[in-house]
CSV table of C-alpha atoms and ligand atoms in Angstrom, one decimal:
chain,number,residue,atom,x,y,z
A,1,UNK,CA,192.0,93.8,-48.8
A,2,UNK,CA,195.7,93.8,-49.3
A,3,UNK,CA,197.9,92.4,-46.4
A,4,UNK,CA,200.0,95.2,-44.8
A,5,UNK,CA,202.7,93.9,-42.4
A,6,UNK,CA,205.0,96.5,-41.1
A,7,UNK,CA,207.5,94.7,-39.0
A,8,UNK,CA,208.6,96.9,-36.0
A,9,UNK,CA,205.4,98.8,-35.6
A,10,UNK,CA,202.6,97.5,-33.3
A,11,UNK,CA,201.1,94.9,-33.5
A,12,UNK,CA,204.1,93.7,-35.5
A,13,UNK,CA,207.0,94.6,-33.2
A,14,UNK,CA,208.8,91.9,-31.4
A,15,UNK,CA,206.9,92.3,-28.1
A,16,UNK,CA,203.4,92.2,-29.6
A,17,UNK,CA,204.4,89.3,-31.9
A,18,UNK,CA,205.8,87.2,-29.1
A,19,UNK,CA,202.7,88.0,-27.1
A,20,UNK,CA,200.4,86.7,-29.9
A,21,UNK,CA,202.6,83.6,-30.5
A,22,UNK,CA,202.7,82.8,-26.8
A,23,UNK,CA,198.9,83.0,-26.5
A,24,UNK,CA,198.5,80.9,-29.7
A,25,UNK,CA,201.0,78.2,-28.2
A,26,UNK,CA,199.2,78.4,-24.8
A,27,UNK,CA,195.9,77.5,-26.4
A,28,UNK,CA,197.5,74.5,-28.1
A,29,UNK,CA,199.3,73.3,-25.0
A,30,UNK,CA,196.2,73.7,-22.7
A,31,UNK,CA,194.3,71.6,-25.4
A,32,UNK,CA,196.9,68.9,-25.2
A,33,UNK,CA,196.9,68.9,-21.4
A,34,UNK,CA,192.9,69.0,-21.3
A,35,UNK,CA,192.7,66.0,-23.7
A,36,UNK,CA,195.2,64.1,-21.7
A,37,UNK,CA,193.5,64.9,-18.3
A,38,UNK,CA,190.3,63.6,-19.8
A,39,UNK,CA,191.8,60.4,-21.2
A,40,UNK,CA,193.4,59.7,-17.9
A,41,UNK,CA,190.0,60.0,-16.2
A,42,UNK,CA,191.2,63.1,-14.1
A,43,UNK,CA,188.6,65.4,-15.6
A,44,UNK,CA,185.1,64.6,-17.1
A,45,UNK,CA,185.2,66.5,-20.3
A,46,UNK,CA,187.2,68.6,-22.7
A,47,UNK,CA,186.7,70.4,-26.0
A,48,UNK,CA,189.8,71.3,-28.0
A,49,UNK,CA,190.7,74.3,-30.2
A,50,UNK,CA,193.2,72.6,-32.6
A,51,UNK,CA,194.0,74.4,-35.6
A,52,UNK,CA,191.8,77.5,-34.9
A,53,UNK,CA,194.1,79.4,-32.6
A,54,UNK,CA,194.9,82.2,-35.3
A,55,UNK,CA,191.3,83.4,-35.7
A,56,UNK,CA,190.8,83.3,-32.0
A,57,UNK,CA,193.9,85.4,-30.9
A,58,UNK,CA,194.0,87.6,-33.9
A,59,UNK,CA,190.5,88.7,-33.5
A,60,UNK,CA,191.0,90.2,-30.0
A,61,UNK,CA,194.5,91.9,-30.8
A,62,UNK,CA,192.8,95.2,-31.5
A,63,UNK,CA,190.6,95.4,-28.6
A,64,UNK,CA,190.9,98.3,-26.1
A,65,UNK,CA,190.2,98.5,-22.4
A,66,UNK,CA,186.4,98.2,-21.8
A,67,UNK,CA,185.7,96.3,-24.9
A,68,UNK,CA,183.8,93.1,-24.3
A,69,UNK,CA,184.1,89.5,-25.5
A,70,UNK,CA,181.0,87.4,-25.8
A,71,UNK,CA,182.6,84.1,-26.5
A,72,UNK,CA,181.4,80.8,-27.9
A,73,UNK,CA,182.8,77.5,-26.4
A,74,UNK,CA,185.7,77.0,-29.1
A,75,UNK,CA,187.4,80.5,-28.8
A,76,UNK,CA,189.9,79.8,-25.7
A,77,UNK,CA,192.5,82.0,-27.4
A,78,UNK,CA,190.2,85.1,-27.1
A,79,UNK,CA,190.4,84.7,-23.3
A,80,UNK,CA,194.0,83.6,-23.1
A,81,UNK,CA,195.2,86.6,-25.1
A,82,UNK,CA,193.1,89.0,-22.8
A,83,UNK,CA,194.6,87.3,-19.5
A,84,UNK,CA,192.4,84.4,-18.7
A,85,UNK,CA,194.6,82.6,-16.3
A,86,UNK,CA,195.8,78.9,-16.5
A,87,UNK,CA,194.5,78.7,-12.8
A,88,UNK,CA,191.0,79.9,-13.9
A,89,UNK,CA,190.9,77.4,-16.7
A,90,UNK,CA,192.0,74.3,-14.8
A,91,UNK,CA,190.0,75.2,-11.6
A,92,UNK,CA,186.9,75.2,-14.0
A,93,UNK,CA,187.9,71.9,-15.6
A,94,UNK,CA,188.3,70.2,-12.1
A,95,UNK,CA,185.1,72.0,-11.0
A,96,UNK,CA,186.9,72.6,-7.4
A,97,UNK,CA,186.2,75.1,-4.7
A,98,UNK,CA,188.6,77.7,-6.4
A,99,UNK,CA,186.5,77.8,-9.5
A,100,UNK,CA,184.6,81.0,-9.9
A,101,UNK,CA,181.2,79.3,-10.4
A,102,UNK,CA,182.2,76.5,-7.9
A,103,UNK,CA,181.5,73.8,-10.3
A,104,UNK,CA,178.2,75.0,-11.6
A,105,UNK,CA,179.4,75.8,-15.1
A,106,UNK,CA,180.1,73.2,-17.5
A,107,UNK,CA,183.8,72.3,-18.1
A,108,UNK,CA,185.2,74.5,-20.7
A,109,UNK,CA,182.5,77.5,-20.0
A,110,UNK,CA,185.1,79.8,-18.5
A,111,UNK,CA,184.4,83.3,-17.4
A,112,UNK,CA,186.4,86.3,-16.1
A,113,UNK,CA,184.7,89.7,-15.3
A,114,UNK,CA,188.1,91.3,-14.8
A,115,UNK,CA,188.9,91.1,-18.5
A,116,UNK,CA,185.3,91.5,-19.7
A,117,UNK,CA,185.2,87.9,-20.8
A,118,UNK,CA,181.5,86.9,-20.5
A,119,UNK,CA,180.6,83.4,-19.3
A,120,UNK,CA,180.6,81.0,-22.1
A,121,UNK,CA,177.3,79.2,-22.5
A,122,UNK,CA,176.8,75.7,-24.2
A,123,UNK,CA,173.6,76.4,-26.0
A,124,UNK,CA,174.5,77.0,-29.6
A,125,UNK,CA,174.1,80.7,-30.9
A,126,UNK,CA,172.7,82.2,-27.6
A,127,UNK,CA,175.7,84.4,-27.1
A,128,UNK,CA,175.1,86.1,-30.4
A,129,UNK,CA,171.9,88.1,-29.2
A,130,UNK,CA,173.5,88.7,-25.8
A,131,UNK,CA,176.4,90.4,-27.7
A,132,UNK,CA,174.0,92.6,-29.6
A,133,UNK,CA,172.3,93.6,-26.3
A,134,UNK,CA,175.5,94.4,-24.7
A,135,UNK,CA,176.7,96.4,-27.8
A,136,UNK,CA,173.4,98.4,-27.8
A,137,UNK,CA,174.0,99.2,-24.1
A,138,UNK,CA,177.6,100.4,-24.9
A,139,UNK,CA,176.1,102.6,-27.7
A,140,UNK,CA,173.2,103.9,-25.5
A,141,UNK,CA,175.7,104.8,-22.8
A,142,UNK,CA,177.7,106.6,-25.4
A,143,UNK,CA,180.8,104.8,-24.8
A,144,UNK,CA,183.5,104.3,-27.5
A,145,UNK,CA,183.5,100.5,-26.6
A,146,UNK,CA,182.7,97.6,-28.9
A,147,UNK,CA,181.5,93.9,-28.4
A,148,UNK,CA,183.0,91.0,-30.3
A,149,UNK,CA,181.3,87.8,-30.5
A,150,UNK,CA,181.8,84.2,-31.9
A,151,UNK,CA,179.9,81.3,-33.3
A,152,UNK,CA,180.7,78.2,-35.4
A,153,UNK,CA,179.2,77.5,-38.9
A,154,UNK,CA,176.6,75.2,-37.3
A,155,UNK,CA,175.4,78.0,-35.2
A,156,UNK,CA,174.6,80.3,-38.2
A,157,UNK,CA,171.5,77.8,-38.7
A,158,UNK,CA,170.3,78.9,-35.2
A,159,UNK,CA,167.3,81.2,-34.5
A,160,UNK,CA,169.6,83.5,-32.4
A,161,UNK,CA,171.9,84.0,-35.6
A,162,UNK,CA,169.1,85.5,-37.3
A,163,UNK,CA,167.7,87.6,-34.5
A,164,UNK,CA,171.1,88.9,-33.4
A,165,UNK,CA,172.2,89.8,-37.0
A,166,UNK,CA,168.8,91.3,-37.8
A,167,UNK,CA,168.9,93.6,-34.7
A,168,UNK,CA,172.6,94.5,-35.0
A,169,UNK,CA,171.9,95.8,-38.5
A,170,UNK,CA,168.5,97.7,-37.5
A,171,UNK,CA,170.1,99.2,-34.4
A,172,UNK,CA,173.5,99.7,-35.9
A,173,UNK,CA,175.3,98.6,-32.8
A,174,UNK,CA,179.1,98.4,-32.3
A,175,UNK,CA,179.5,94.5,-32.7
A,176,UNK,CA,181.6,92.4,-34.8
A,177,UNK,CA,180.6,88.7,-35.2
A,178,UNK,CA,183.3,86.3,-36.1
A,179,UNK,CA,182.3,83.0,-37.5
A,180,UNK,CA,184.9,80.1,-37.2
A,181,UNK,CA,183.8,78.2,-40.2
A,182,UNK,CA,185.6,75.0,-39.3
A,183,UNK,CA,183.4,73.2,-41.9
A,184,UNK,CA,181.7,71.0,-39.6
A,185,UNK,CA,179.1,71.0,-37.0
A,186,UNK,CA,180.2,68.0,-35.0
A,187,UNK,CA,179.7,65.5,-38.0
A,188,UNK,CA,177.5,67.8,-40.2
A,189,UNK,CA,179.4,69.2,-43.1
A,190,UNK,CA,179.0,72.7,-44.1
A,191,UNK,CA,177.1,71.9,-47.4
A,192,UNK,CA,174.5,70.2,-45.2
A,193,UNK,CA,174.3,73.3,-43.1
A,194,UNK,CA,173.6,75.9,-45.7
A,195,UNK,CA,173.0,76.4,-49.4
A,196,UNK,CA,174.5,79.8,-49.2
A,197,UNK,CA,177.7,80.3,-51.3
A,198,UNK,CA,179.4,81.6,-48.2
A,199,UNK,CA,178.4,82.6,-44.5
A,200,UNK,CA,179.9,86.1,-45.2
A,201,UNK,CA,177.2,87.1,-47.9
A,202,UNK,CA,174.4,86.4,-45.2
A,203,UNK,CA,175.4,89.8,-43.8
A,204,UNK,CA,174.0,91.6,-47.0
A,205,UNK,CA,170.5,90.6,-46.1
A,206,UNK,CA,171.0,92.2,-42.7
A,207,UNK,CA,172.1,95.4,-44.2
A,208,UNK,CA,175.8,95.3,-43.2
A,209,UNK,CA,179.2,94.1,-44.4
A,210,UNK,CA,180.4,90.5,-44.4
A,211,UNK,CA,184.1,89.6,-45.1
A,212,UNK,CA,185.4,86.1,-45.7
A,213,UNK,CA,189.1,85.5,-44.8
A,214,UNK,CA,191.7,82.9,-44.2
A,215,UNK,CA,191.3,82.1,-40.6
A,216,UNK,CA,194.6,80.3,-40.3
A,217,UNK,CA,196.7,83.4,-41.4
A,218,UNK,CA,197.1,85.5,-38.2
A,219,UNK,CA,198.0,88.7,-40.1
A,220,UNK,CA,194.8,88.5,-42.3
A,221,UNK,CA,192.8,88.0,-39.1
A,222,UNK,CA,194.4,91.0,-37.2
A,223,UNK,CA,194.0,93.2,-40.2
A,224,UNK,CA,190.4,92.4,-40.8
A,225,UNK,CA,189.5,92.5,-37.1
A,226,UNK,CA,191.2,95.9,-36.8
A,227,UNK,CA,189.2,97.3,-39.6
A,228,UNK,CA,185.9,95.8,-38.3
A,229,UNK,CA,186.4,96.8,-34.7
A,230,UNK,CA,187.6,100.2,-35.6
A,231,UNK,CA,184.5,100.6,-37.8
A,232,UNK,CA,182.3,99.6,-35.0
A,233,UNK,CA,183.8,102.1,-32.7
A,234,UNK,CA,183.4,104.9,-35.1
A,235,UNK,CA,179.7,104.4,-35.0
A,236,UNK,CA,179.7,102.6,-38.6
A,237,UNK,CA,177.9,99.5,-37.4
A,238,UNK,CA,178.5,95.8,-37.3
A,239,UNK,CA,180.4,93.4,-39.5
A,240,UNK,CA,180.4,89.7,-40.0
A,241,UNK,CA,183.7,88.1,-40.4
A,242,UNK,CA,183.7,84.5,-41.6
A,243,UNK,CA,187.1,82.9,-40.8
A,244,UNK,CA,187.7,79.7,-42.9
A,245,UNK,CA,189.5,77.2,-41.0
A,246,UNK,CA,189.4,73.5,-40.1
A,247,UNK,CA,188.8,71.7,-36.9
A,248,UNK,CA,192.0,69.6,-36.5
A,249,UNK,CA,190.7,67.4,-33.5
A,250,UNK,CA,187.5,65.9,-32.3
A,251,UNK,CA,184.5,68.1,-31.5
A,252,UNK,CA,185.0,67.2,-27.9
A,253,UNK,CA,186.3,64.2,-25.9
A,254,UNK,CA,183.0,62.5,-26.5
A,255,UNK,CA,183.5,62.5,-30.2
A,256,UNK,CA,185.4,60.2,-32.7
A,257,UNK,CA,186.0,62.2,-35.9
A,258,UNK,CA,187.7,59.3,-37.5
A,259,UNK,CA,184.2,57.9,-38.4
A,260,UNK,CA,183.4,61.0,-40.6
A,261,UNK,CA,186.4,63.0,-41.6
A,262,UNK,CA,188.5,61.6,-44.5
A,263,UNK,CA,192.1,61.4,-43.5
A,264,UNK,CA,193.2,63.5,-46.5
A,265,UNK,CA,191.5,66.4,-45.0
A,266,UNK,CA,193.9,66.3,-42.2
A,267,UNK,CA,196.9,65.9,-44.4
A,268,UNK,CA,195.8,68.9,-46.4
A,269,UNK,CA,195.0,71.2,-43.5
A,270,UNK,CA,198.1,70.2,-41.4
A,271,UNK,CA,200.1,72.1,-43.9
A,272,UNK,CA,198.1,75.3,-43.1
A,273,UNK,CA,198.7,74.9,-39.3
A,274,UNK,CA,198.3,78.5,-38.0
A,275,UNK,CA,201.1,78.2,-35.3
A,276,UNK,CA,203.7,76.6,-37.9
A,277,UNK,CA,202.8,79.5,-40.1
A,278,UNK,CA,203.6,82.1,-37.4
A,279,UNK,CA,206.6,80.2,-36.2
A,280,UNK,CA,208.2,80.0,-39.6
A,281,UNK,CA,207.5,83.8,-40.0
A,282,UNK,CA,209.2,84.8,-36.6
A,283,UNK,CA,212.1,82.5,-37.3
A,284,UNK,CA,212.6,83.6,-41.0
A,285,UNK,CA,212.4,87.2,-40.1
A,286,UNK,CA,214.7,86.6,-37.3
A,287,UNK,CA,212.2,88.0,-34.8
A,288,UNK,CA,212.9,85.1,-32.4
A,289,UNK,CA,215.6,82.3,-32.3
A,290,UNK,CA,215.1,78.6,-32.0
A,291,UNK,CA,216.4,79.0,-28.3
A,292,UNK,CA,213.9,81.6,-27.5
A,293,UNK,CA,211.1,79.4,-29.0
A,294,UNK,CA,212.1,76.4,-26.7
A,295,UNK,CA,212.2,78.9,-23.7
A,296,UNK,CA,208.6,80.1,-24.4
A,297,UNK,CA,207.4,76.6,-24.7
A,298,UNK,CA,209.1,75.4,-21.6
A,299,UNK,CA,207.6,78.4,-19.7
A,300,UNK,CA,204.1,77.8,-20.9
A,301,UNK,CA,204.4,74.0,-20.0
A,302,UNK,CA,205.8,74.9,-16.4
A,303,UNK,CA,202.9,77.2,-15.7
A,304,UNK,CA,200.3,74.8,-17.0
A,305,UNK,CA,201.8,71.9,-14.8
A,306,UNK,CA,201.7,74.3,-11.8
A,307,UNK,CA,198.1,75.2,-12.4
A,308,UNK,CA,197.1,71.7,-12.9
A,309,UNK,CA,198.8,70.7,-9.6
A,310,UNK,CA,197.0,73.3,-7.7
A,311,UNK,CA,193.6,72.7,-9.3
A,312,UNK,CA,193.8,68.9,-8.8
A,313,UNK,CA,194.8,69.1,-5.1
A,314,UNK,CA,192.1,71.8,-4.3
A,315,UNK,CA,189.0,70.6,-2.4
A,316,UNK,CA,185.7,69.9,-4.0
A,317,UNK,CA,183.2,72.9,-3.6
A,318,UNK,CA,181.2,72.7,-0.3
A,319,UNK,CA,177.7,71.3,-0.5
A,320,UNK,CA,176.1,74.7,0.0
A,321,UNK,CA,177.5,75.7,-3.2
A,322,UNK,CA,174.9,73.8,-5.0
A,323,UNK,CA,172.2,76.4,-4.0
A,324,UNK,CA,174.3,79.5,-3.8
A,325,UNK,CA,174.9,82.1,-6.4
A,326,UNK,CA,171.9,81.0,-8.4
A,327,UNK,CA,168.8,82.9,-6.9
A,328,UNK,CA,169.0,86.2,-5.1
A,329,UNK,CA,167.1,84.7,-2.3
A,330,UNK,CA,167.6,80.8,-2.0
A,331,UNK,CA,164.0,79.3,-2.4
A,332,UNK,CA,162.7,77.3,0.7
A,333,UNK,CA,162.5,74.1,-1.2
A,334,UNK,CA,166.2,74.2,-2.1
A,335,UNK,CA,167.1,75.1,1.5
A,336,UNK,CA,165.1,72.0,2.7
A,337,UNK,CA,166.9,69.8,0.0
A,338,UNK,CA,170.3,71.2,1.3
A,339,UNK,CA,169.3,70.4,4.9
A,340,UNK,CA,168.4,66.8,3.8
A,341,UNK,CA,171.9,66.3,2.0
A,342,UNK,CA,173.7,67.8,5.1
A,343,UNK,CA,171.9,65.5,7.4
B,401,LIG,C1,170.8,74.9,-29.0
B,401,LIG,C2,171.7,73.7,-29.0
B,401,LIG,N1,171.4,72.6,-29.9
B,401,LIG,C3,172.3,71.5,-29.9
B,401,LIG,C4,173.4,71.6,-29.1
B,401,LIG,C5,174.4,70.4,-29.3
B,401,LIG,N2,175.6,70.8,-30.0
B,401,LIG,C6,176.7,71.1,-29.3
B,401,LIG,S1,177.9,71.7,-30.3
B,401,LIG,C7,177.0,71.3,-31.7
B,401,LIG,C8,177.7,71.7,-33.0
B,401,LIG,C9,177.8,73.1,-33.3
B,401,LIG,O1,178.8,73.4,-34.4
B,401,LIG,P1,179.3,74.8,-34.8
B,401,LIG,O2,178.3,75.8,-34.6
B,401,LIG,O3,179.9,74.7,-36.2
B,401,LIG,O4,180.6,74.9,-33.8
B,401,LIG,P2,182.0,74.2,-33.7
B,401,LIG,O5,181.7,73.2,-32.6
B,401,LIG,O6,182.3,73.5,-34.9
B,401,LIG,O7,183.0,75.1,-33.3
B,401,LIG,C10,175.8,71.0,-31.3
B,401,LIG,C11,174.7,70.6,-32.3
B,401,LIG,C12,173.6,72.7,-28.2
B,401,LIG,N3,174.8,72.7,-27.5
B,401,LIG,N4,172.9,73.7,-28.3
């Protein structure tokens, strides 16, 4: 696929490009803050997206109203681009009373119904079959909407990956699978994960198209996502898009990648940083100035600091929240336990 970037026409006009760049920077800056907060003992856990911002943001640029994002835990940019707020993010991380799930979801398992961002679930791969079910419903109801879903290279070894791709092919549903091939599942390298030449070719066995792209090149991601999403919208079935990238940070704050990632890998991939790539493009093409860049960063930083301040000073969820919003009718045994806690 040849890259076609027509500057001045959406999504390559100034407003659209600044929106994309701001979303990518926001992911990076939320990650820096999240890591810092955990190291300072102010939150319990964080999981960063360092180096994978282009595939996350670029893959949702072509979405339309009513389309549904079924995320994995390492695609924060898909939510941020669509409007997942810093308040929502930090309320979840602090697990406070303002958090949508009142601290019941794991940190980084965000959700926002208003932007069709389905709750992130921690078990690997499960979201893929959910996405196929959702896409089937969209088709059944004769909408023109699509579902996009995500997983890592490790998740391609899961049962759900097979089930999801198999039924997506059989039912020809409007879904696009994006795989963030960051070349490791925690410490397990891709060559220990699969003997397949690429992940993209696996789609062939399920009867649909697989495409492998440079996941750090925002333009390649947008162009491929546009093609695959519009194809799904036209009733022409699913696509598997393998986005080659590299996890530039730890798997999570509970991990120390210095024990298994050679230093040279970081040096090599640092040169391919997706945010640096877009920054250079915007400056070289005179789409933004260095001054504008500083302002964008200062603005994001201010908003993040405000959200952290509010989230940290909010109260813990009330004790009753332990048993609320889980069952339609709270079971008697839980009510009994709640009473014991309250007493
Ligand atoms: C079903 C299941 N098994 C194991 C785990 C533990 N676990 C969490 S993340 C992870 C690695 C996943 O790697 P990958 O799919 O490549 O995604 P990445 O973290 O690289 O984005 C594992 C094994 C889990 N969350 N769920």
